[in-house]
Amino acid sequence: MANIGIVIPAAGQGKRMGAGYNKQFLTLMGRPILAHTVGLFEESNAVSEIVIVGAEGDLSVIEELVHSQRFNKIVAICKGGVFRQDSVRAGVRALSTTIQRIVVHDGARPLLTLQAFHKFIDETQEYPAAIMGVAVKDTIKKIDIAGNVLETLPRELLRAVQTPQIFDRGILEDAHDRAASAGYYGTDDASLLEWMGHPVQMVEGMQENIKVTTPEDLWLAERILATRET
Ligand code: C5P
């Protein structure tokens, strides 16, 4: 299988969780969220290197976590930036030059399964850039800052975007470099390619692959994991 490098941005503040510290260290079934996320890639025979990007104050905790979990594909634990995009850019730079295919996956998405990850890799092999997304259940409207509704977007063409996102290394680096020079910021990596006019392929994601952002998400994630273990 492929010689894939993983970048895990985990340098967010976790303010929406209200825990007072990085949400990725909260535990799910007795194991830190970040350990669940990294553990999946450790187990995958498609993955040869993993880089974790953490906030400056969290780096020693992440080192300890890597040590205690006996992860051995971690090639670097690097310092993140102010925005997610800065964190991913730092992580990409830390991968060996032999890695030519990169997957970016949020540290806060611990519920991805090995089966879904491998399906994603297979389905996206031929695309220089591809992402996972799921159909949206709600009607989504665009508003202005005063709250006036501007339009209703056609739901069948909308996807809620997740990670993993997979890229040929050259394209991902180019997109990050150009966006940094132009001061352009996006909330995911694919948006930088879209901004450059580069095609991005969407494939079906998994509803359970939630980003654990609020206390309600943590509650839900516990229940999802509990059902998997029974
Ligand atoms: O902020 P958001 O919820 O989009 O974060 C998605 C992922 O990016 C999280 O795992 C978070 O820790 C990470 N992140 C980061 N550096 C930042 C902001 C977010 O690594 N400056």
PDB file of C-alpha atoms and ligand atoms in Angstrom:
ATOM      1  CA  MET A   1       0.000   0.000   0.000  1.00  0.00           C
ATOM      2  CA  ALA A   2       0.877   3.680  -0.356  1.00  0.00           C
ATOM      3  CA  ASN A   3       3.700   5.479   1.393  1.00  0.00           C
ATOM      4  CA  ILE A   4       1.435   8.129   2.932  1.00  0.00           C
ATOM      5  CA  GLY A   5       2.435  10.864   5.380  1.00  0.00           C
ATOM      6  CA  ILE A   6      -0.115  12.122   7.899  1.00  0.00           C
ATOM      7  CA  VAL A   7      -0.307  15.642   9.289  1.00  0.00           C
ATOM      8  CA  ILE A   8      -2.476  15.996  12.387  1.00  0.00           C
ATOM      9  CA  PRO A   9      -3.258  19.588  13.335  1.00  0.00           C
ATOM     10  CA  ALA A  10      -3.960  19.577  17.077  1.00  0.00           C
ATOM     11  CA  ALA A  11      -2.951  23.106  18.023  1.00  0.00           C
ATOM     12  CA  GLY A  12      -6.421  24.606  18.451  1.00  0.00           C
ATOM     13  CA  GLN A  13      -7.477  26.383  21.621  1.00  0.00           C
ATOM     14  CA  GLY A  14     -10.601  24.317  22.184  1.00  0.00           C
ATOM     15  CA  LYS A  15     -12.486  27.367  23.475  1.00  0.00           C
ATOM     16  CA  ARG A  16     -15.879  25.947  22.444  1.00  0.00           C
ATOM     17  CA  MET A  17     -15.335  22.985  24.768  1.00  0.00           C
ATOM     18  CA  GLY A  18     -14.943  25.229  27.810  1.00  0.00           C
ATOM     19  CA  ALA A  19     -12.571  22.743  29.441  1.00  0.00           C
ATOM     20  CA  GLY A  20      -9.888  25.386  30.038  1.00  0.00           C
ATOM     21  CA  TYR A  21      -7.357  23.304  28.156  1.00  0.00           C
ATOM     22  CA  ASN A  22      -6.916  21.732  24.726  1.00  0.00           C
ATOM     23  CA  LYS A  23      -9.939  19.526  24.022  1.00  0.00           C
ATOM     24  CA  GLN A  24      -7.727  16.935  22.376  1.00  0.00           C
ATOM     25  CA  PHE A  25      -6.468  15.802  25.781  1.00  0.00           C
ATOM     26  CA  LEU A  26      -9.953  15.112  27.137  1.00  0.00           C
ATOM     27  CA  THR A  27     -10.529  11.401  27.366  1.00  0.00           C
ATOM     28  CA  LEU A  28     -12.895   9.194  25.415  1.00  0.00           C
ATOM     29  CA  MET A  29     -13.371   5.724  26.906  1.00  0.00           C
ATOM     30  CA  GLY A  30     -10.392   6.488  29.156  1.00  0.00           C
ATOM     31  CA  ARG A  31      -8.007   7.418  26.335  1.00  0.00           C
ATOM     32  CA  PRO A  32      -7.146  10.997  25.205  1.00  0.00           C
ATOM     33  CA  ILE A  33      -8.964  12.077  22.038  1.00  0.00           C
ATOM     34  CA  LEU A  34      -5.641  12.709  20.308  1.00  0.00           C
ATOM     35  CA  ALA A  35      -4.475   9.172  21.115  1.00  0.00           C
ATOM     36  CA  HIS A  36      -7.541   7.744  19.380  1.00  0.00           C
ATOM     37  CA  THR A  37      -6.845   9.894  16.308  1.00  0.00           C
ATOM     38  CA  VAL A  38      -3.141   9.087  16.057  1.00  0.00           C
ATOM     39  CA  GLY A  39      -3.695   5.424  16.946  1.00  0.00           C
ATOM     40  CA  LEU A  40      -5.735   4.840  13.811  1.00  0.00           C
ATOM     41  CA  PHE A  41      -2.886   5.926  11.540  1.00  0.00           C
ATOM     42  CA  GLU A  42      -0.344   3.964  13.570  1.00  0.00           C
ATOM     43  CA  GLU A  43      -2.346   0.863  12.762  1.00  0.00           C
ATOM     44  CA  SER A  44      -2.670   1.548   9.033  1.00  0.00           C
ATOM     45  CA  ASN A  45      -0.210  -0.212   6.754  1.00  0.00           C
ATOM     46  CA  ALA A  46      -0.717   2.601   4.192  1.00  0.00           C
ATOM     47  CA  VAL A  47       0.931   5.125   6.528  1.00  0.00           C
ATOM     48  CA  SER A  48       4.670   5.477   6.990  1.00  0.00           C
ATOM     49  CA  GLU A  49       5.056   8.814   8.814  1.00  0.00           C
ATOM     50  CA  ILE A  50       2.946  10.912  11.160  1.00  0.00           C
ATOM     51  CA  VAL A  51       3.513  14.519  12.229  1.00  0.00           C
ATOM     52  CA  ILE A  52       1.529  15.975  15.130  1.00  0.00           C
ATOM     53  CA  VAL A  53       1.199  19.748  15.339  1.00  0.00           C
ATOM     54  CA  GLY A  54       0.507  21.119  18.795  1.00  0.00           C
ATOM     55  CA  ALA A  55       0.270  24.435  20.603  1.00  0.00           C
ATOM     56  CA  GLU A  56       3.588  25.534  22.104  1.00  0.00           C
ATOM     57  CA  GLY A  57       2.393  24.922  25.669  1.00  0.00           C
ATOM     58  CA  ASP A  58       1.145  21.416  24.798  1.00  0.00           C
ATOM     59  CA  LEU A  59       4.257  20.013  23.119  1.00  0.00           C
ATOM     60  CA  SER A  60       5.594  18.239  26.195  1.00  0.00           C
ATOM     61  CA  VAL A  61       2.170  16.677  26.926  1.00  0.00           C
ATOM     62  CA  ILE A  62       2.026  15.415  23.341  1.00  0.00           C
ATOM     63  CA  GLU A  63       5.541  13.988  23.661  1.00  0.00           C
ATOM     64  CA  GLU A  64       4.470  12.143  26.785  1.00  0.00           C
ATOM     65  CA  LEU A  65       1.354  10.865  25.053  1.00  0.00           C
ATOM     66  CA  VAL A  66       3.362   9.550  22.100  1.00  0.00           C
ATOM     67  CA  HIS A  67       5.738   7.847  24.499  1.00  0.00           C
ATOM     68  CA  SER A  68       3.054   6.313  26.729  1.00  0.00           C
ATOM     69  CA  GLN A  69       1.019   5.040  23.777  1.00  0.00           C
ATOM     70  CA  ARG A  70       4.186   3.581  22.201  1.00  0.00           C
ATOM     71  CA  PHE A  71       3.505   5.248  18.872  1.00  0.00           C
ATOM     72  CA  ASN A  72       6.456   4.693  16.559  1.00  0.00           C
ATOM     73  CA  LYS A  73       5.521   6.387  13.278  1.00  0.00           C
ATOM     74  CA  ILE A  74       5.793   9.893  14.727  1.00  0.00           C
ATOM     75  CA  VAL A  75       8.613  11.697  12.908  1.00  0.00           C
ATOM     76  CA  ALA A  76       7.971  15.125  14.433  1.00  0.00           C
ATOM     77  CA  ILE A  77       5.896  16.992  16.971  1.00  0.00           C
ATOM     78  CA  CYS A  78       5.918  20.564  15.820  1.00  0.00           C
ATOM     79  CA  LYS A  79       4.683  23.905  17.022  1.00  0.00           C
ATOM     80  CA  GLY A  80       1.443  25.133  15.476  1.00  0.00           C
ATOM     81  CA  GLY A  81       0.464  28.609  14.373  1.00  0.00           C
ATOM     82  CA  VAL A  82      -2.301  31.093  15.054  1.00  0.00           C
ATOM     83  CA  PHE A  83      -4.611  29.590  12.426  1.00  0.00           C
ATOM     84  CA  ARG A  84      -5.164  25.944  11.496  1.00  0.00           C
ATOM     85  CA  GLN A  85      -3.638  26.664   8.112  1.00  0.00           C
ATOM     86  CA  ASP A  86      -0.353  27.801   9.712  1.00  0.00           C
ATOM     87  CA  SER A  87      -0.310  24.626  11.783  1.00  0.00           C
ATOM     88  CA  VAL A  88      -0.806  22.361   8.762  1.00  0.00           C
ATOM     89  CA  ARG A  89       1.888  24.198   6.806  1.00  0.00           C
ATOM     90  CA  ALA A  90       4.384  23.627   9.612  1.00  0.00           C
ATOM     91  CA  GLY A  91       3.422  19.953   9.763  1.00  0.00           C
ATOM     92  CA  VAL A  92       3.840  19.361   6.031  1.00  0.00           C
ATOM     93  CA  ARG A  93       7.368  20.768   6.174  1.00  0.00           C
ATOM     94  CA  ALA A  94       8.324  18.245   8.843  1.00  0.00           C
ATOM     95  CA  LEU A  95       7.570  15.172   6.691  1.00  0.00           C
ATOM     96  CA  SER A  96      10.490  13.427   4.954  1.00  0.00           C
ATOM     97  CA  THR A  97      11.036  14.406   1.337  1.00  0.00           C
ATOM     98  CA  THR A  98      10.335  10.808   0.292  1.00  0.00           C
ATOM     99  CA  ILE A  99       6.673  11.343   1.211  1.00  0.00           C
ATOM    100  CA  GLN A 100       4.789  12.461  -1.873  1.00  0.00           C
ATOM    101  CA  ARG A 101       1.200  11.818  -0.807  1.00  0.00           C
ATOM    102  CA  ILE A 102      -0.153  13.604   2.265  1.00  0.00           C
ATOM    103  CA  VAL A 103      -3.279  13.182   4.349  1.00  0.00           C
ATOM    104  CA  VAL A 104      -4.347  15.960   6.697  1.00  0.00           C
ATOM    105  CA  HIS A 105      -6.649  14.866   9.516  1.00  0.00           C
ATOM    106  CA  ASP A 106      -7.929  16.961  12.437  1.00  0.00           C
ATOM    107  CA  GLY A 107      -6.691  15.834  15.829  1.00  0.00           C
ATOM    108  CA  ALA A 108     -10.244  16.463  17.054  1.00  0.00           C
ATOM    109  CA  ARG A 109     -11.789  13.760  14.809  1.00  0.00           C
ATOM    110  CA  PRO A 110     -11.128  10.561  16.758  1.00  0.00           C
ATOM    111  CA  LEU A 111     -14.009   8.505  15.304  1.00  0.00           C
ATOM    112  CA  LEU A 112     -12.701   7.809  11.819  1.00  0.00           C
ATOM    113  CA  THR A 113     -12.358   4.052  11.310  1.00  0.00           C
ATOM    114  CA  LEU A 114      -9.523   2.169   9.648  1.00  0.00           C
ATOM    115  CA  GLN A 115     -12.001   0.716   7.190  1.00  0.00           C
ATOM    116  CA  ALA A 116     -13.327   4.185   6.200  1.00  0.00           C
ATOM    117  CA  PHE A 117      -9.778   5.541   5.923  1.00  0.00           C
ATOM    118  CA  HIS A 118      -8.667   2.724   3.621  1.00  0.00           C
ATOM    119  CA  LYS A 119     -11.806   3.064   1.514  1.00  0.00           C
ATOM    120  CA  PHE A 120     -11.035   6.783   1.208  1.00  0.00           C
ATOM    121  CA  ILE A 121      -7.454   6.105   0.090  1.00  0.00           C
ATOM    122  CA  ASP A 122      -8.638   3.591  -2.525  1.00  0.00           C
ATOM    123  CA  GLU A 123     -11.366   5.823  -3.892  1.00  0.00           C
ATOM    124  CA  THR A 124      -9.113   8.858  -4.185  1.00  0.00           C
ATOM    125  CA  GLN A 125      -5.998   7.222  -5.670  1.00  0.00           C
ATOM    126  CA  GLU A 126      -6.324   8.856  -9.062  1.00  0.00           C
ATOM    127  CA  TYR A 127      -6.993  12.391  -7.775  1.00  0.00           C
ATOM    128  CA  PRO A 128      -4.262  14.913  -6.938  1.00  0.00           C
ATOM    129  CA  ALA A 129      -6.613  16.367  -4.301  1.00  0.00           C
ATOM    130  CA  ALA A 130      -9.648  14.774  -2.660  1.00  0.00           C
ATOM    131  CA  ILE A 131     -11.768  15.257   0.430  1.00  0.00           C
ATOM    132  CA  MET A 132     -14.522  13.558   2.437  1.00  0.00           C
ATOM    133  CA  GLY A 133     -17.924  15.085   2.992  1.00  0.00           C
ATOM    134  CA  VAL A 134     -21.433  14.093   4.000  1.00  0.00           C
ATOM    135  CA  ALA A 135     -24.847  15.206   2.786  1.00  0.00           C
ATOM    136  CA  VAL A 136     -26.395  17.918   4.947  1.00  0.00           C
ATOM    137  CA  LYS A 137     -29.700  17.235   6.667  1.00  0.00           C
ATOM    138  CA  ASP A 138     -30.789  20.799   7.313  1.00  0.00           C
ATOM    139  CA  THR A 139     -31.807  23.427   4.789  1.00  0.00           C
ATOM    140  CA  ILE A 140     -28.896  25.842   4.570  1.00  0.00           C
ATOM    141  CA  LYS A 141     -29.399  29.547   3.948  1.00  0.00           C
ATOM    142  CA  LYS A 142     -26.900  32.258   3.252  1.00  0.00           C
ATOM    143  CA  ILE A 143     -27.381  35.406   5.359  1.00  0.00           C
ATOM    144  CA  ASP A 144     -25.740  38.819   5.645  1.00  0.00           C
ATOM    145  CA  ILE A 145     -24.159  40.032   8.878  1.00  0.00           C
ATOM    146  CA  ALA A 146     -27.446  41.653   9.953  1.00  0.00           C
ATOM    147  CA  GLY A 147     -29.199  38.273   9.734  1.00  0.00           C
ATOM    148  CA  ASN A 148     -31.172  38.974   6.559  1.00  0.00           C
ATOM    149  CA  VAL A 149     -31.635  35.834   4.493  1.00  0.00           C
ATOM    150  CA  LEU A 150     -30.028  36.236   1.088  1.00  0.00           C
ATOM    151  CA  GLU A 151     -30.684  32.853  -0.482  1.00  0.00           C
ATOM    152  CA  THR A 152     -31.448  29.173   0.110  1.00  0.00           C
ATOM    153  CA  LEU A 153     -28.726  26.932  -1.233  1.00  0.00           C
ATOM    154  CA  PRO A 154     -29.709  23.758  -3.147  1.00  0.00           C
ATOM    155  CA  ARG A 155     -29.351  21.053  -0.508  1.00  0.00           C
ATOM    156  CA  GLU A 156     -28.610  18.188  -2.900  1.00  0.00           C
ATOM    157  CA  LEU A 157     -25.420  19.988  -3.930  1.00  0.00           C
ATOM    158  CA  LEU A 158     -24.183  20.730  -0.401  1.00  0.00           C
ATOM    159  CA  ARG A 159     -21.720  18.663   1.635  1.00  0.00           C
ATOM    160  CA  ALA A 160     -20.500  19.125   5.187  1.00  0.00           C
ATOM    161  CA  VAL A 161     -16.762  18.732   4.799  1.00  0.00           C
ATOM    162  CA  GLN A 162     -14.622  16.572   7.058  1.00  0.00           C
ATOM    163  CA  THR A 163     -11.070  15.375   7.186  1.00  0.00           C
ATOM    164  CA  PRO A 164      -9.196  13.252   6.071  1.00  0.00           C
ATOM    165  CA  GLN A 165      -8.203  15.306   3.032  1.00  0.00           C
ATOM    166  CA  ILE A 166      -5.582  13.852   0.694  1.00  0.00           C
ATOM    167  CA  PHE A 167      -3.167  15.664  -1.618  1.00  0.00           C
ATOM    168  CA  ASP A 168      -0.164  15.218  -3.843  1.00  0.00           C
ATOM    169  CA  ARG A 169       2.574  16.897  -1.877  1.00  0.00           C
ATOM    170  CA  GLY A 170       3.609  19.396  -4.561  1.00  0.00           C
ATOM    171  CA  ILE A 171       0.101  20.763  -4.927  1.00  0.00           C
ATOM    172  CA  LEU A 172      -0.496  21.048  -1.184  1.00  0.00           C
ATOM    173  CA  GLU A 173       2.816  22.834  -0.587  1.00  0.00           C
ATOM    174  CA  ASP A 174       2.260  25.164  -3.515  1.00  0.00           C
ATOM    175  CA  ALA A 175      -1.237  26.051  -2.269  1.00  0.00           C
ATOM    176  CA  HIS A 176       0.019  26.754   1.261  1.00  0.00           C
ATOM    177  CA  ASP A 177       2.937  28.853   0.015  1.00  0.00           C
ATOM    178  CA  ARG A 178       0.781  30.931  -2.302  1.00  0.00           C
ATOM    179  CA  ALA A 179      -1.952  31.419   0.275  1.00  0.00           C
ATOM    180  CA  ALA A 180       0.618  32.495   2.879  1.00  0.00           C
ATOM    181  CA  SER A 181       2.164  35.052   0.484  1.00  0.00           C
ATOM    182  CA  ALA A 182      -1.262  36.423  -0.425  1.00  0.00           C
ATOM    183  CA  GLY A 183      -2.525  36.408   3.187  1.00  0.00           C
ATOM    184  CA  TYR A 184      -5.416  34.164   2.132  1.00  0.00           C
ATOM    185  CA  TYR A 185      -6.930  32.009   4.862  1.00  0.00           C
ATOM    186  CA  GLY A 186      -9.363  29.111   4.518  1.00  0.00           C
ATOM    187  CA  THR A 187     -10.897  26.823   7.137  1.00  0.00           C
ATOM    188  CA  ASP A 188      -9.630  23.667   5.437  1.00  0.00           C
ATOM    189  CA  ASP A 189      -6.759  22.758   3.100  1.00  0.00           C
ATOM    190  CA  ALA A 190      -8.938  22.054   0.080  1.00  0.00           C
ATOM    191  CA  SER A 191     -10.188  25.642   0.125  1.00  0.00           C
ATOM    192  CA  LEU A 192      -6.670  26.849  -0.694  1.00  0.00           C
ATOM    193  CA  LEU A 193      -6.649  24.709  -3.855  1.00  0.00           C
ATOM    194  CA  GLU A 194     -10.127  25.953  -4.780  1.00  0.00           C
ATOM    195  CA  TRP A 195      -8.852  29.517  -4.356  1.00  0.00           C
ATOM    196  CA  MET A 196      -6.041  28.666  -6.817  1.00  0.00           C
ATOM    197  CA  GLY A 197      -8.522  27.161  -9.276  1.00  0.00           C
ATOM    198  CA  HIS A 198      -7.243  23.614  -8.745  1.00  0.00           C
ATOM    199  CA  PRO A 199      -9.819  20.768  -8.906  1.00  0.00           C
ATOM    200  CA  VAL A 200     -10.734  18.931  -5.713  1.00  0.00           C
ATOM    201  CA  GLN A 201     -12.704  15.665  -5.736  1.00  0.00           C
ATOM    202  CA  MET A 202     -15.397  15.013  -3.127  1.00  0.00           C
ATOM    203  CA  VAL A 203     -16.079  11.472  -1.927  1.00  0.00           C
ATOM    204  CA  GLU A 204     -18.621  10.143   0.555  1.00  0.00           C
ATOM    205  CA  GLY A 205     -17.573  10.560   4.180  1.00  0.00           C
ATOM    206  CA  MET A 206     -18.994   8.969   7.335  1.00  0.00           C
ATOM    207  CA  GLN A 207     -21.627  10.648   9.532  1.00  0.00           C
ATOM    208  CA  GLU A 208     -19.881   9.363  12.666  1.00  0.00           C
ATOM    209  CA  ASN A 209     -16.621  11.114  11.801  1.00  0.00           C
ATOM    210  CA  ILE A 210     -17.566  14.180  13.871  1.00  0.00           C
ATOM    211  CA  LYS A 211     -15.198  16.885  15.069  1.00  0.00           C
ATOM    212  CA  VAL A 212     -15.310  16.856  18.853  1.00  0.00           C
ATOM    213  CA  THR A 213     -15.791  20.552  19.494  1.00  0.00           C
ATOM    214  CA  THR A 214     -18.437  21.022  22.195  1.00  0.00           C
ATOM    215  CA  PRO A 215     -19.355  19.065  25.379  1.00  0.00           C
ATOM    216  CA  GLU A 216     -22.339  17.638  23.424  1.00  0.00           C
ATOM    217  CA  ASP A 217     -19.932  16.240  20.809  1.00  0.00           C
ATOM    218  CA  LEU A 218     -17.903  14.569  23.542  1.00  0.00           C
ATOM    219  CA  TRP A 219     -21.059  12.966  24.923  1.00  0.00           C
ATOM    220  CA  LEU A 220     -22.004  11.711  21.449  1.00  0.00           C
ATOM    221  CA  ALA A 221     -18.484  10.452  20.705  1.00  0.00           C
ATOM    222  CA  GLU A 222     -18.511   8.396  23.949  1.00  0.00           C
ATOM    223  CA  ARG A 223     -21.743   6.745  22.909  1.00  0.00           C
ATOM    224  CA  ILE A 224     -20.586   6.004  19.385  1.00  0.00           C
ATOM    225  CA  LEU A 225     -17.396   4.395  20.687  1.00  0.00           C
ATOM    226  CA  ALA A 226     -19.327   2.437  23.317  1.00  0.00           C
ATOM    227  CA  THR A 227     -21.559   0.893  20.627  1.00  0.00           C
ATOM    228  CA  ARG A 228     -18.493  -0.058  18.590  1.00  0.00           C
ATOM    229  CA  GLU A 229     -16.919  -1.844  21.507  1.00  0.00           C
ATOM    230  CA  THR A 230     -19.939  -3.997  22.262  1.00  0.00           C
TER     231      THR A 230
HETATM  232  O1  C5P B   1     -10.583  25.217  14.751  1.00  0.00           O
HETATM  233  P1  C5P B   1     -11.047  23.968  14.105  1.00  0.00           P
HETATM  234  O2  C5P B   1     -12.153  23.323  14.891  1.00  0.00           O
HETATM  235  O3  C5P B   1     -11.350  24.088  12.653  1.00  0.00           O
HETATM  236  O4  C5P B   1      -9.823  22.967  14.231  1.00  0.00           O
HETATM  237  C1  C5P B   1      -9.682  21.793  13.479  1.00  0.00           C
HETATM  238  C2  C5P B   1      -8.379  21.140  13.897  1.00  0.00           C
HETATM  239  O5  C5P B   1      -7.294  22.033  13.639  1.00  0.00           O
HETATM  240  C3  C5P B   1      -8.346  20.795  15.385  1.00  0.00           C
HETATM  241  O6  C5P B   1      -7.829  19.490  15.540  1.00  0.00           O
HETATM  242  C4  C5P B   1      -7.447  21.892  15.957  1.00  0.00           C
HETATM  243  O7  C5P B   1      -6.691  21.479  17.085  1.00  0.00           O
HETATM  244  C5  C5P B   1      -6.505  22.201  14.795  1.00  0.00           C
HETATM  245  N1  C5P B   1      -5.960  23.585  14.832  1.00  0.00           N
HETATM  246  C6  C5P B   1      -4.574  23.757  14.767  1.00  0.00           C
HETATM  247  N2  C5P B   1      -4.040  25.038  14.830  1.00  0.00           N
HETATM  248  C7  C5P B   1      -4.841  26.100  14.957  1.00  0.00           C
HETATM  249  C8  C5P B   1      -6.256  25.935  15.008  1.00  0.00           C
HETATM  250  C9  C5P B   1      -6.794  24.662  14.941  1.00  0.00           C
HETATM  251  O8  C5P B   1      -3.812  22.781  14.664  1.00  0.00           O
HETATM  252  N3  C5P B   1      -4.287  27.305  15.036  1.00  0.00           N
END
